[in-house]
Each structure stands twice: as C-alpha cells, then as structure tokens.
mmCIF file of C-alpha atoms in Angstrom:
data_model
loop_
_atom_site.group_PDB
_atom_site.id
_atom_site.type_symbol
_atom_site.label_atom_id
_atom_site.label_comp_id
_atom_site.label_asym_id
_atom_site.label_seq_id
_atom_site.Cartn_x
_atom_site.Cartn_y
_atom_site.Cartn_z
ATOM 1 C CA MET A 1 116.794 100.229 89.142
ATOM 2 C CA SER A 2 115.098 101.764 92.275
ATOM 3 C CA CYS A 3 116.825 102.805 95.004
ATOM 4 C CA LYS A 4 113.548 103.266 96.842
ATOM 5 C CA ASN A 5 112.234 99.652 95.879
ATOM 6 C CA ALA A 6 115.941 98.402 96.880
ATOM 7 C CA LEU A 7 115.652 99.895 100.330
ATOM 8 C CA HIS A 8 112.162 98.740 100.846
ATOM 9 C CA SER A 9 113.602 95.013 100.300
ATOM 10 C CA LEU A 10 116.535 95.414 102.114
ATOM 11 C CA SER A 11 114.468 96.833 105.130
ATOM 12 C CA PHE A 12 111.593 94.748 104.873
ATOM 13 C CA PRO A 13 111.674 91.702 106.576
ATOM 14 C CA GLY A 14 115.087 91.236 107.181
ATOM 15 C CA MET A 15 115.859 94.776 109.155
ATOM 16 C CA LEU A 16 112.236 94.804 110.887
ATOM 17 C CA VAL A 17 112.903 91.206 112.004
ATOM 18 C CA ALA A 18 116.872 91.498 112.708
ATOM 19 C CA VAL A 19 116.543 94.744 114.740
ATOM 20 C CA PRO A 20 113.919 93.605 117.201
ATOM 21 C CA VAL A 21 115.695 90.271 118.000
ATOM 22 C CA LEU A 22 119.342 91.832 118.118
ATOM 23 C CA GLY A 23 118.207 94.071 120.080
ATOM 24 C CA LEU A 24 115.942 92.439 122.722
ATOM 25 C CA TRP A 25 118.855 89.941 123.228
ATOM 26 C CA LEU A 26 121.390 92.443 123.604
ATOM 27 C CA TRP A 27 119.220 94.789 125.773
ATOM 28 C CA ALA A 28 117.447 92.236 127.953
ATOM 29 C CA PRO A 29 119.026 90.165 130.512
ATOM 30 C CA GLN A 30 119.088 86.481 129.392
ATOM 31 C CA PRO A 31 117.327 83.813 131.434
ATOM 32 C CA ASN A 32 119.886 81.283 132.132
ATOM 33 C CA PHE A 33 117.460 78.402 130.639
ATOM 34 C CA LEU A 34 117.307 80.123 127.208
ATOM 35 C CA THR A 35 120.575 79.234 125.730
ATOM 36 C CA PRO A 36 120.153 75.414 125.720
ATOM 37 C CA LEU A 37 117.253 75.825 124.076
ATOM 38 C CA LEU A 38 118.468 78.075 120.961
ATOM 39 C CA PRO A 39 119.547 74.777 119.130
ATOM 40 C CA THR A 40 115.980 73.366 119.128
ATOM 41 C CA ILE A 41 114.360 76.775 118.535
ATOM 42 C CA ALA A 42 116.719 77.033 115.471
ATOM 43 C CA MET A 43 115.824 73.280 114.517
ATOM 44 C CA LEU A 44 112.434 73.788 114.783
ATOM 45 C CA LEU A 45 112.587 77.221 112.428
ATOM 46 C CA LEU A 46 113.911 74.975 110.127
ATOM 47 C CA VAL A 47 111.358 72.474 109.973
ATOM 48 C CA ALA A 48 108.718 75.421 109.666
ATOM 49 C CA SER A 49 110.683 77.215 106.798
ATOM 50 C CA LEU A 50 111.126 73.765 104.833
ATOM 51 C CA MET A 51 107.480 72.975 105.321
ATOM 52 C CA LEU A 52 106.217 76.718 104.269
ATOM 53 C CA CYS A 53 108.598 76.477 101.641
ATOM 54 C CA TRP A 54 106.972 73.405 100.060
ATOM 55 C CA ARG A 55 103.707 74.580 100.507
ATOM 56 C CA PHE A 56 103.736 77.945 98.894
ATOM 57 C CA SER A 57 106.780 76.832 95.955
ATOM 58 C CA CYS A 58 109.430 78.849 97.170
ATOM 59 C CA SER A 59 112.379 76.711 95.790
ATOM 60 C CA ILE A 60 115.370 79.693 95.850
ATOM 61 C CA LEU A 61 114.446 79.818 99.705
ATOM 62 C CA LEU A 62 114.362 75.718 99.776
ATOM 63 C CA LEU A 63 117.869 75.981 98.483
ATOM 64 C CA LEU A 64 118.827 78.195 100.786
ATOM 65 C CA CYS A 65 117.788 75.771 103.599
ATOM 66 C CA GLY A 66 119.670 73.545 101.890
ATOM 67 C CA VAL A 67 122.599 75.673 101.882
ATOM 68 C CA MET A 68 122.366 76.295 105.808
ATOM 69 C CA VAL A 69 122.222 72.297 106.691
ATOM 70 C CA VAL A 70 125.457 71.845 104.766
ATOM 71 C CA HIS A 71 126.772 74.496 106.195
ATOM 72 C CA GLY A 72 125.942 73.212 109.762
ATOM 73 C CA GLY A 73 126.915 69.586 108.629
ATOM 74 C CA VAL A 74 130.139 70.976 107.807
ATOM 75 C CA LEU A 75 130.911 72.883 110.818
ATOM 76 C CA ALA A 76 129.760 70.171 112.889
ATOM 77 C CA TRP A 77 131.167 66.980 111.332
ATOM 78 C CA ALA A 78 133.549 68.300 109.270
ATOM 79 C CA PRO A 79 135.483 71.215 110.574
ATOM 80 C CA GLU A 80 138.662 70.862 108.957
ATOM 81 C CA LEU A 81 136.804 71.216 105.352
ATOM 82 C CA PHE A 82 134.925 74.358 107.223
ATOM 83 C CA SER A 83 137.715 77.129 105.921
ATOM 84 C CA GLY A 84 137.318 75.761 102.384
ATOM 85 C CA TRP A 85 133.744 75.569 102.250
ATOM 86 C CA ARG A 86 133.089 79.148 103.762
ATOM 87 C CA LEU A 87 134.941 80.400 100.769
ATOM 88 C CA LEU A 88 132.340 78.986 98.687
ATOM 89 C CA LEU A 89 129.345 80.329 100.335
ATOM 90 C CA PRO A 90 129.171 83.944 98.945
ATOM 91 C CA LEU A 91 129.207 82.162 95.830
ATOM 92 C CA ASN A 92 126.380 79.738 96.428
ATOM 93 C CA LEU A 93 124.411 82.661 97.626
ATOM 94 C CA LEU A 94 125.150 84.602 94.575
ATOM 95 C CA ILE A 95 124.413 81.948 92.460
ATOM 96 C CA LEU A 96 120.789 81.442 94.448
ATOM 97 C CA SER A 97 119.685 85.089 93.796
ATOM 98 C CA PHE A 98 120.218 84.792 89.594
ATOM 99 C CA LEU A 99 117.951 81.470 89.579
ATOM 100 C CA ARG A 100 114.123 81.341 88.808
ATOM 101 C CA GLU A 101 111.608 79.514 90.458
ATOM 102 C CA ARG A 102 110.926 76.203 90.001
ATOM 103 C CA PRO A 103 108.552 73.551 91.099
ATOM 104 C CA VAL A 104 109.740 72.139 94.497
ATOM 105 C CA PHE A 105 109.871 68.459 93.272
ATOM 106 C CA SER A 106 111.424 68.678 89.824
ATOM 107 C CA LEU A 107 114.452 67.528 88.507
ATOM 108 C CA SER A 108 116.171 71.095 88.251
ATOM 109 C CA ILE A 109 115.764 71.789 92.094
ATOM 110 C CA LEU A 110 117.277 68.202 92.937
ATOM 111 C CA GLY A 111 120.078 69.064 90.202
ATOM 112 C CA ARG A 112 120.576 72.256 92.190
ATOM 113 C CA LEU A 113 120.659 70.426 95.719
ATOM 114 C CA VAL A 114 123.125 68.190 94.413
ATOM 115 C CA PHE A 115 125.580 71.008 93.500
ATOM 116 C CA ILE A 116 125.256 72.070 97.085
ATOM 117 C CA VAL A 117 125.689 68.802 98.939
ATOM 118 C CA VAL A 118 128.171 67.659 96.681
ATOM 119 C CA GLN A 119 131.039 70.946 96.960
ATOM 120 C CA PRO A 120 132.229 69.525 100.619
ATOM 121 C CA ALA A 121 132.717 66.253 99.037
ATOM 122 C CA ILE A 122 134.745 67.861 96.661
ATOM 123 C CA LEU A 123 136.610 69.884 99.385
ATOM 124 C CA TYR A 124 136.878 66.502 100.928
ATOM 125 C CA LEU A 125 138.531 64.910 98.198
ATOM 126 C CA LEU A 126 141.161 67.739 97.387
ATOM 127 C CA VAL A 127 142.021 67.506 101.166
ATOM 128 C CA LYS A 128 142.731 63.943 100.874
ATOM 129 C CA TRP A 129 144.424 63.389 97.125
ATOM 130 C CA PHE A 130 146.498 66.575 96.992
ATOM 131 C CA SER A 131 146.910 67.262 101.002
ATOM 132 C CA LEU A 132 145.640 70.791 100.764
ATOM 133 C CA SER A 133 145.105 72.969 103.881
ATOM 134 C CA TYR A 134 142.220 74.657 104.255
ATOM 135 C CA GLN A 135 143.042 75.844 107.556
ATOM 136 C CA ARG A 136 145.739 78.285 106.666
ATOM 137 C CA VAL A 137 144.276 81.666 106.544
ATOM 138 C CA ILE A 138 145.808 84.023 103.646
ATOM 139 C CA THR A 139 146.203 87.204 104.196
ATOM 140 C CA LEU A 140 147.097 90.506 102.076
ATOM 141 C CA ARG A 141 148.953 93.248 103.679
ATOM 142 C CA TRP A 142 149.489 97.032 102.511
ATOM 143 C CA ASP A 143 150.439 99.931 104.282
ATOM 144 C CA GLY A 144 147.896 102.135 105.213
ATOM 145 C CA PRO A 145 147.704 104.922 102.751
ATOM 146 C CA PHE A 146 145.819 107.519 104.924
ATOM 147 C CA PRO A 147 147.955 109.829 107.162
ATOM 148 C CA TRP A 148 145.362 109.097 110.470
ATOM 149 C CA ASP A 149 146.086 105.340 109.955
ATOM 150 C CA SER A 150 149.599 104.408 109.010
ATOM 151 C CA ALA A 151 149.493 100.579 110.829
ATOM 152 C CA PRO A 152 149.815 97.712 108.169
ATOM 153 C CA VAL A 153 146.379 96.351 107.495
ATOM 154 C CA GLU A 154 145.551 92.757 107.129
ATOM 155 C CA ILE A 155 142.561 91.695 105.335
ATOM 156 C CA GLY A 156 141.707 87.756 104.955
ATOM 157 C CA ILE A 157 140.976 85.982 101.842
ATOM 158 C CA TYR A 158 137.461 85.075 103.486
ATOM 159 C CA SER A 159 136.817 88.848 104.461
ATOM 160 C CA ALA A 160 137.512 90.194 100.604
ATOM 161 C CA VAL A 161 135.651 87.146 99.569
ATOM 162 C CA VAL A 162 132.415 87.953 101.619
ATOM 163 C CA ALA A 163 133.068 92.008 100.933
ATOM 164 C CA CYS A 164 132.979 91.053 96.709
ATOM 165 C CA GLY A 165 129.683 89.205 97.330
ATOM 166 C CA ALA A 166 127.547 91.401 99.621
ATOM 167 C CA ALA A 167 128.688 93.960 96.903
ATOM 168 C CA ALA A 168 127.609 91.847 93.840
ATOM 169 C CA LEU A 169 124.298 91.120 96.205
ATOM 170 C CA LEU A 170 123.515 95.186 97.116
ATOM 171 C CA ALA A 171 124.298 95.612 93.108
ATOM 172 C CA LYS A 172 121.888 93.137 92.064
ATOM 173 C CA LEU A 173 119.191 94.278 94.648
ATOM 174 C CA LEU A 174 120.049 97.835 93.313
ATOM 175 C CA TRP A 175 119.655 96.730 89.515
ATOM 176 C CA ARG A 176 115.883 94.527 90.130
ATOM 177 C CA PRO A 177 115.011 94.777 93.778
ATOM 178 C CA THR A 178 113.497 90.954 94.810
ATOM 179 C CA MET A 179 112.902 89.249 97.885
ATOM 180 C CA GLU A 180 115.560 86.515 97.283
ATOM 181 C CA THR A 181 118.127 89.007 96.675
ATOM 182 C CA SER A 182 117.632 90.876 99.943
ATOM 183 C CA VAL A 183 117.236 87.254 101.810
ATOM 184 C CA MET A 184 120.541 85.774 100.483
ATOM 185 C CA LEU A 185 122.261 89.435 101.194
ATOM 186 C CA TRP A 186 121.327 88.540 104.724
ATOM 187 C CA ALA A 187 122.342 85.457 104.686
ATOM 188 C CA LEU A 188 125.828 86.345 104.046
ATOM 189 C CA LEU A 189 125.853 89.308 106.416
ATOM 190 C CA LEU A 190 124.769 86.642 109.241
ATOM 191 C CA PHE A 191 126.980 83.741 107.968
ATOM 192 C CA SER A 192 129.734 86.189 108.095
ATOM 193 C CA ALA A 193 128.759 87.842 111.370
ATOM 194 C CA ALA A 194 128.304 84.066 112.836
ATOM 195 C CA GLN A 195 132.258 83.551 112.476
ATOM 196 C CA ARG A 196 133.782 86.757 113.805
ATOM 197 C CA GLY A 197 135.193 85.802 117.375
ATOM 198 C CA ALA A 198 134.209 89.775 118.283
ATOM 199 C CA VAL A 199 130.389 88.811 117.587
ATOM 200 C CA GLN A 200 130.639 85.100 118.871
ATOM 201 C CA ALA A 201 131.638 86.441 122.498
ATOM 202 C CA ILE A 202 128.204 88.660 122.677
ATOM 203 C CA ILE A 203 126.035 86.792 120.204
ATOM 204 C CA PRO A 204 125.764 82.950 120.318
ATOM 205 C CA PRO A 205 126.045 81.512 116.656
ATOM 206 C CA VAL A 206 123.220 79.537 116.679
ATOM 207 C CA LEU A 207 120.976 82.668 117.599
ATOM 208 C CA LEU A 208 122.239 84.222 114.004
ATOM 209 C CA TYR A 209 121.271 81.287 111.878
ATOM 210 C CA GLY A 210 118.019 81.003 114.001
ATOM 211 C CA LEU A 211 117.144 84.641 112.865
ATOM 212 C CA LEU A 212 117.915 83.834 109.447
ATOM 213 C CA LEU A 213 115.514 81.275 109.697
ATOM 214 C CA LEU A 214 112.845 83.475 110.772
ATOM 215 C CA ILE A 215 113.779 86.024 107.861
ATOM 216 C CA VAL A 216 113.244 83.281 105.553
ATOM 217 C CA LEU A 217 109.228 82.634 106.986
ATOM 218 C CA VAL A 218 108.710 86.199 107.451
ATOM 219 C CA SER A 219 109.764 86.599 103.747
ATOM 220 C CA ILE A 220 107.637 83.597 102.720
ATOM 221 C CA LEU A 221 104.481 84.488 104.519
ATOM 222 C CA GLU A 222 104.882 87.903 103.176
ATOM 223 C CA ARG A 223 104.901 86.892 99.633
ATOM 224 C CA SER A 224 102.115 84.867 100.062
ATOM 225 C CA TYR A 225 100.021 87.858 101.069
ATOM 226 C CA GLY A 226 101.220 89.966 98.359
ATOM 227 C CA LEU A 227 100.147 86.996 96.035
ATOM 228 C CA ALA A 228 96.809 86.739 97.610
ATOM 229 C CA PHE A 229 96.188 90.319 98.421
ATOM 230 C CA ARG A 230 98.155 92.516 95.826
ATOM 231 C CA ASP A 231 97.634 92.707 91.819
ATOM 232 C CA GLU A 232 100.925 91.399 90.329
ATOM 233 C CA LEU A 233 100.249 94.067 87.203
ATOM 234 C CA THR A 234 99.610 97.038 88.566
ATOM 235 C CA GLY A 235 100.584 96.978 92.141
ATOM 236 C CA LEU A 236 97.653 98.107 93.399
ATOM 237 C CA PRO A 237 95.632 96.169 96.150
ATOM 238 C CA SER A 238 93.343 93.035 94.500
ATOM 239 C CA ARG A 239 89.454 92.382 94.890
ATOM 240 C CA ARG A 240 90.064 90.350 97.900
ATOM 241 C CA ALA A 241 92.119 92.920 99.646
ATOM 242 C CA PHE A 242 88.907 95.226 98.656
ATOM 243 C CA LEU A 243 86.470 92.601 99.949
ATOM 244 C CA ASP A 244 88.410 92.345 103.149
ATOM 245 C CA GLN A 245 88.739 95.894 103.832
ATOM 246 C CA VAL A 246 85.099 96.505 103.461
ATOM 247 C CA ASN A 247 84.234 93.915 106.017
ATOM 248 C CA ARG A 248 86.477 95.852 108.072
ATOM 249 C CA ARG A 249 83.932 98.849 108.100
ATOM 250 C CA PRO A 250 80.742 97.886 107.072
ATOM 251 C CA ALA A 251 79.137 101.350 107.024
ATOM 252 C CA GLY A 252 79.710 104.693 106.360
ATOM 253 C CA TYR A 253 81.823 104.809 102.899
ATOM 254 C CA SER A 254 81.486 105.852 99.509
ATOM 255 C CA LEU A 255 82.438 103.431 96.661
ATOM 256 C CA ALA A 256 83.959 104.482 93.170
ATOM 257 C CA ILE A 257 83.832 102.192 89.874
ATOM 258 C CA VAL A 258 86.502 103.199 87.318
ATOM 259 C CA ASP A 259 86.557 101.749 83.834
ATOM 260 C CA ILE A 260 88.959 102.525 81.162
ATOM 261 C CA ASP A 261 86.996 103.636 78.407
ATOM 262 C CA HIS A 262 87.438 101.813 75.189
ATOM 263 C CA PHE A 263 89.794 99.132 76.294
ATOM 264 C CA LYS A 264 88.952 96.021 74.337
ATOM 265 C CA LYS A 265 89.553 98.059 71.250
ATOM 266 C CA VAL A 266 93.277 98.915 72.639
ATOM 267 C CA ASN A 267 93.795 95.200 73.363
ATOM 268 C CA ASP A 268 92.428 94.474 69.533
ATOM 269 C CA THR A 269 94.175 97.216 67.938
ATOM 270 C CA HIS A 270 97.755 97.702 69.755
ATOM 271 C CA GLY A 271 98.359 94.423 71.605
ATOM 272 C CA HIS A 272 97.966 93.044 75.023
ATOM 273 C CA ASP A 273 101.640 94.353 75.960
ATOM 274 C CA VAL A 274 100.101 98.061 75.156
ATOM 275 C CA GLY A 275 97.049 97.124 77.202
ATOM 276 C CA ASP A 276 99.375 96.419 80.177
ATOM 277 C CA GLN A 277 100.780 99.570 79.870
ATOM 278 C CA VAL A 278 97.531 101.370 80.086
ATOM 279 C CA LEU A 279 96.654 99.442 82.996
ATOM 280 C CA LYS A 280 99.978 100.226 84.529
ATOM 281 C CA LEU A 281 99.082 103.985 83.826
ATOM 282 C CA VAL A 282 95.503 104.136 85.240
ATOM 283 C CA ALA A 283 96.777 102.089 88.663
ATOM 284 C CA ALA A 284 99.826 104.768 89.074
ATOM 285 C CA ARG A 285 97.317 107.631 88.516
ATOM 286 C CA LEU A 286 94.249 106.314 90.982
ATOM 287 C CA ALA A 287 97.053 105.456 93.268
ATOM 288 C CA CYS A 288 97.649 108.969 94.239
ATOM 289 C CA VAL A 289 93.915 109.323 95.618
ATOM 290 C CA THR A 290 93.435 111.956 97.873
ATOM 291 C CA ASN A 291 90.526 112.367 101.111
ATOM 292 C CA SER A 292 90.977 109.146 102.546
ATOM 293 C CA GLY A 293 90.458 106.705 99.402
ATOM 294 C CA ARG A 294 92.217 103.710 98.409
ATOM 295 C CA ALA A 295 92.151 102.533 95.093
ATOM 296 C CA PHE A 296 91.874 98.662 94.277
ATOM 297 C CA ARG A 297 92.291 96.570 90.912
ATOM 298 C CA TYR A 298 88.705 94.913 90.656
ATOM 299 C CA GLY A 299 89.196 92.814 87.515
ATOM 300 C CA GLY A 300 89.661 92.992 84.184
ATOM 301 C CA GLU A 301 90.055 96.907 83.304
ATOM 302 C CA GLU A 302 87.464 97.975 86.052
ATOM 303 C CA PHE A 303 89.037 99.460 89.534
ATOM 304 C CA VAL A 304 87.487 100.461 92.736
ATOM 305 C CA ILE A 305 88.222 103.542 95.203
ATOM 306 C CA LEU A 306 87.081 102.747 98.559
ATOM 307 C CA PHE A 307 86.456 106.150 100.484
ATOM 308 C CA TYR A 308 86.646 105.678 104.178
ATOM 309 C CA ARG A 309 83.799 108.150 104.616
ATOM 310 C CA LYS A 310 80.710 110.119 103.374
ATOM 311 C CA ASP A 311 81.722 113.871 102.416
ATOM 312 C CA SER A 312 79.860 113.888 98.899
ATOM 313 C CA GLN A 313 81.145 117.012 97.691
ATOM 314 C CA ASP A 314 85.009 116.342 98.450
ATOM 315 C CA ILE A 315 84.693 112.940 97.026
ATOM 316 C CA GLU A 316 83.402 114.340 94.214
ATOM 317 C CA GLU A 317 85.731 116.638 93.309
ATOM 318 C CA ALA A 318 88.734 114.290 94.284
ATOM 319 C CA VAL A 319 86.981 111.770 91.508
ATOM 320 C CA GLU A 320 86.614 114.344 89.022
ATOM 321 C CA GLN A 321 90.319 115.446 89.513
ATOM 322 C CA LEU A 322 91.640 111.729 89.066
ATOM 323 C CA ARG A 323 89.395 111.600 85.773
ATOM 324 C CA GLN A 324 91.045 114.913 84.767
ATOM 325 C CA ASP A 325 94.840 113.403 85.310
ATOM 326 C CA ILE A 326 94.304 110.446 83.625
ATOM 327 C CA ALA A 327 92.934 111.915 80.596
ATOM 328 C CA ASN A 328 95.540 114.824 80.361
ATOM 329 C CA THR A 329 98.301 112.525 80.802
ATOM 330 C CA PRO A 330 100.181 111.634 77.464
ATOM 331 C CA PHE A 331 100.521 108.169 76.643
ATOM 332 C CA VAL A 332 103.010 107.344 73.933
ATOM 333 C CA LEU A 333 103.222 104.338 71.726
ATOM 334 C CA ARG A 334 106.175 102.979 71.189
ATOM 335 C CA GLN A 335 107.661 101.868 67.744
ATOM 336 C CA LYS A 336 107.899 98.487 66.588
ATOM 337 C CA PRO A 337 110.125 97.133 65.611
ATOM 338 C CA ARG A 338 112.494 98.149 68.456
ATOM 339 C CA PRO A 339 116.423 97.213 68.156
ATOM 340 C CA THR A 340 117.669 95.369 71.298
ATOM 341 C CA LYS A 341 120.466 96.991 71.446
ATOM 342 C CA LYS A 342 120.848 100.903 71.900
ATOM 343 C CA PRO A 343 122.058 102.353 68.384
ATOM 344 C CA ARG A 344 125.223 104.825 68.379
ATOM 345 C CA ARG A 345 123.070 106.856 66.020
ATOM 346 C CA VAL A 346 119.219 107.446 66.320
ATOM 347 C CA VAL A 347 117.975 108.342 62.682
ATOM 348 C CA THR A 348 114.742 109.765 63.141
ATOM 349 C CA SER A 349 112.126 108.894 60.875
ATOM 350 C CA GLY A 350 110.632 112.549 60.721
ATOM 351 C CA ARG A 351 107.199 111.291 61.922
ATOM 352 C CA ARG A 352 105.389 112.555 65.247
ATOM 353 C CA PRO A 353 105.557 108.912 68.068
ATOM 354 C CA GLN A 354 101.790 107.881 67.824
ATOM 355 C CA GLY A 355 99.721 108.752 70.597
ATOM 356 C CA LEU A 356 96.978 107.251 72.399
ATOM 357 C CA ARG A 357 94.418 109.301 74.586
ATOM 358 C CA VAL A 358 93.408 107.290 77.788
ATOM 359 C CA THR A 359 90.289 108.236 79.564
ATOM 360 C CA VAL A 360 87.830 106.552 82.098
ATOM 361 C CA SER A 361 84.326 106.691 82.925
ATOM 362 C CA ILE A 362 83.758 106.201 86.655
ATOM 363 C CA GLY A 363 80.473 105.601 88.726
ATOM 364 C CA LEU A 364 80.149 106.719 92.142
ATOM 365 C CA ALA A 365 77.857 105.603 94.923
ATOM 366 C CA GLN A 366 77.327 106.234 98.878
ATOM 367 C CA TRP A 367 76.483 103.520 101.416
ATOM 368 C CA GLN A 368 73.136 103.934 102.600
ATOM 369 C CA LYS A 369 71.782 102.645 106.015
ATOM 370 C CA SER A 370 70.060 99.099 106.024
ATOM 371 C CA ARG A 371 71.607 98.689 103.068
ATOM 372 C CA GLY A 372 75.145 96.222 102.061
ATOM 373 C CA LEU A 373 78.068 96.710 99.993
ATOM 374 C CA ASP A 374 76.122 94.468 97.369
ATOM 375 C CA ASP A 375 73.184 97.659 96.756
ATOM 376 C CA VAL A 376 76.666 100.110 96.749
ATOM 377 C CA ILE A 377 78.231 98.163 94.041
ATOM 378 C CA LYS A 378 75.074 97.873 92.167
ATOM 379 C CA ARG A 379 74.130 101.285 92.301
ATOM 380 C CA ALA A 380 77.367 102.630 91.265
ATOM 381 C CA ASP A 381 77.475 100.331 88.366
ATOM 382 C CA GLN A 382 74.566 101.620 87.228
ATOM 383 C CA ALA A 383 76.356 105.243 87.431
ATOM 384 C CA LEU A 384 79.337 103.795 85.677
ATOM 385 C CA TYR A 385 76.686 102.656 83.148
ATOM 386 C CA ARG A 386 75.227 106.191 82.505
ATOM 387 C CA ALA A 387 78.699 107.474 82.401
ATOM 388 C CA LYS A 388 79.403 105.293 79.528
ATOM 389 C CA LYS A 389 76.039 106.087 77.636
ATOM 390 C CA THR A 390 76.061 109.753 77.902
ATOM 391 C CA GLY A 391 79.549 109.883 76.151
ATOM 392 C CA ARG A 392 82.523 108.290 78.490
ATOM 393 C CA ASN A 393 85.198 110.318 79.896
ATOM 394 C CA ARG A 394 82.935 111.912 82.666
ATOM 395 C CA VAL A 395 81.678 111.167 86.339
ATOM 396 C CA ILE A 396 78.074 110.482 87.221
ATOM 397 C CA LYS A 397 77.241 110.097 91.074
ATOM 398 C CA VAL A 398 74.100 108.226 92.543
#
C-alpha cells in the first residue's frame, strides 16, 4: 500500500485535466456558439479515445468507452430504464478496475462488451415481464444524530450505491495504485455529478462526459509515454529517455556508467527473481543522486548517470558517495520455500538470514569540445573496464 502512489494516480491525469477545464468553464463567460458544439466535441473525443485504445491495446479503457456509449444510449432512447441502469453503473466500473489487459480483438473483450450491452436489455425484460418501476426513488430516512443537525436525512439508493462504489475504488487505489482504477473512480464521480440537478444547472452533463473522455485520452498518452521512456522493472527512465535528454543538451555534461559486479553469478546462483531485486535496490540508490545528476536504466545490469554540468570534483564525490551507499546497503535473501500465508507462530531455525553483498563499478567521463556522445560513452566504458580489472567496487575517472 502506498498513499503517495495512490495520490499521484488520483491526481494525474484526472485532477490535472478536470480542474483547469471546470475552472475555466465556471470562471470565464461562455460564448453562445460553444454550448451547441459540446455534443460534437464529445463525439470526436469518443472516436479519438476508441482509436487510441485500439492502437495502444488499452482494452480496459476501451470497455469504459463501451460503458459510456451504453450510458448515453439508455439516456437517449430508453429513459425509463435509466434509473435501473445507473444503479448498475458503479458495479460495472468496479468490475472493470479488477480486469486484466487483454488483446483488443479477442473473445475475452468481446464477451465483456456483450456483458455490458446486455444489461439494459435485461432491465427492459424485467420491466416488461414483472412490471417493475425503476423510476421510483427509494430513500432511507433517519434522525440526525448530531446536535447541530437534528433534521431527518434522506439518502437515495443511488447515492448509497455511488458512495459504496467510490469507497471500494478508493480502497483498491490505496491497495494497488493503477491508472485504470484512477480513471474508473473519476468516471464514477463525473457520471454521478452529471445526474445531479444542482450540477446540471451550472455545468452541462455533456461537458462532464467530454471531460471524462479527455481524461481517458490523456491517460492513454501517459501510459504510452511511460512504456517508451520508463523502465518497468526499476522505475527509472529508460535508454530512450537518456538519448532524448542528451540530444537536448549536446554539450557541457558528464557521464557515469554503472555496472553491477558479478550480476551474472547472482542470476545463476540465486535466480532471476533475486537478480530483479538487486536491480531495484541499485536503481533506488541511483535515483537519489545529487549534483544535478539523473539516473537511467541503460540495459541489462548497466545504468548511466547524466550530470548536466562538468564540475569534476563535485561530480566525482557524488558518484563515490553512491558507490559507498550501495556497498553499505544490506541485501538479505529470503528463505525458500516461503508459506503462502503468514503462520500464527514463527519458528526460527537458529540460523542467520543469508545475506548478499551488492557492489557496483563506475566509469566516469566528461564531454569534450568537438566530440560527441559516442566518444563520451566510449571513454566512460573504458574507465568502467579499468574499474573491473583493478578489483571492482570502485570509481575510475578518465
């Protein structure tokens, strides 16, 4: 559970998109021609969202677009079913947040789309066969327990369902923050706001639907950016991001290449799971680099640190401090096999946990006039080779 990650997922891109759009709509006077164009803009956003969902294989967000299409269809062509459909909406969004990504053109996605589309049909059959009335709003009533609020309180069933759905989505976001769960929570909030009479008086519902589609678009673009420029395992920027940064600053920088010592032996002896944990440990330390440095995952067990200046002494001290921090960080191997559930009583074997010492070798080089990136990487790589040949766990500068 990470409250920081959950807050980031909730804020970006949802809050980053919603606050400026709604603030601009409420603050600035709206031109007369804008309101009639809102349905067309929303339709264009829907088409763009569907195309990007297909192009980047975002099946969960594609299903959310399907929910929005069904929502609009029920509201436009079968309003007598809308009271029943909106009770199912929070449940649908909660289910979508637990689904895993699948290929867009697959039987799994087709089945889920059919499941979404068939729900209004089932509501229609229930109304026809059993003469049920979904227009009736059932309310719960109790006396206010607080001294400052003694008047009776009425809560609609829809409000209770929305509150439970929002609480469940928020709990899932705290448990495992994901972009999809954040979008589902924003979808529930915007769908609910669009049905409130007080909100409809100042914000057209179609604007809220368009805002949700805009959040979907930005989420897809952010996800594609993360896949291209961020390493999934370590969370550091990737090699492509490193090359992009160097191209933006072609002169006046220093470069350090970091290689984990005996990493192949770690993988062969302890397995790739332990190797991945070692990579994460080193990446976490490198991410704390100072003196205007930025760490990147270069490939395999290699990382690069790009310093945006050439102060030799300060940079060398910062790199040496990183090497010491990594060498002094304990890495304890987990015992195997581990039970799937935590036992009520822990019985120790009397042996100390087995530890693994993780060290790195670092080669440092500076940019030189009339020489490009390839030359800097070559000299830093040569310095790294010397560091390994002279005993590892050290920094060599050229």
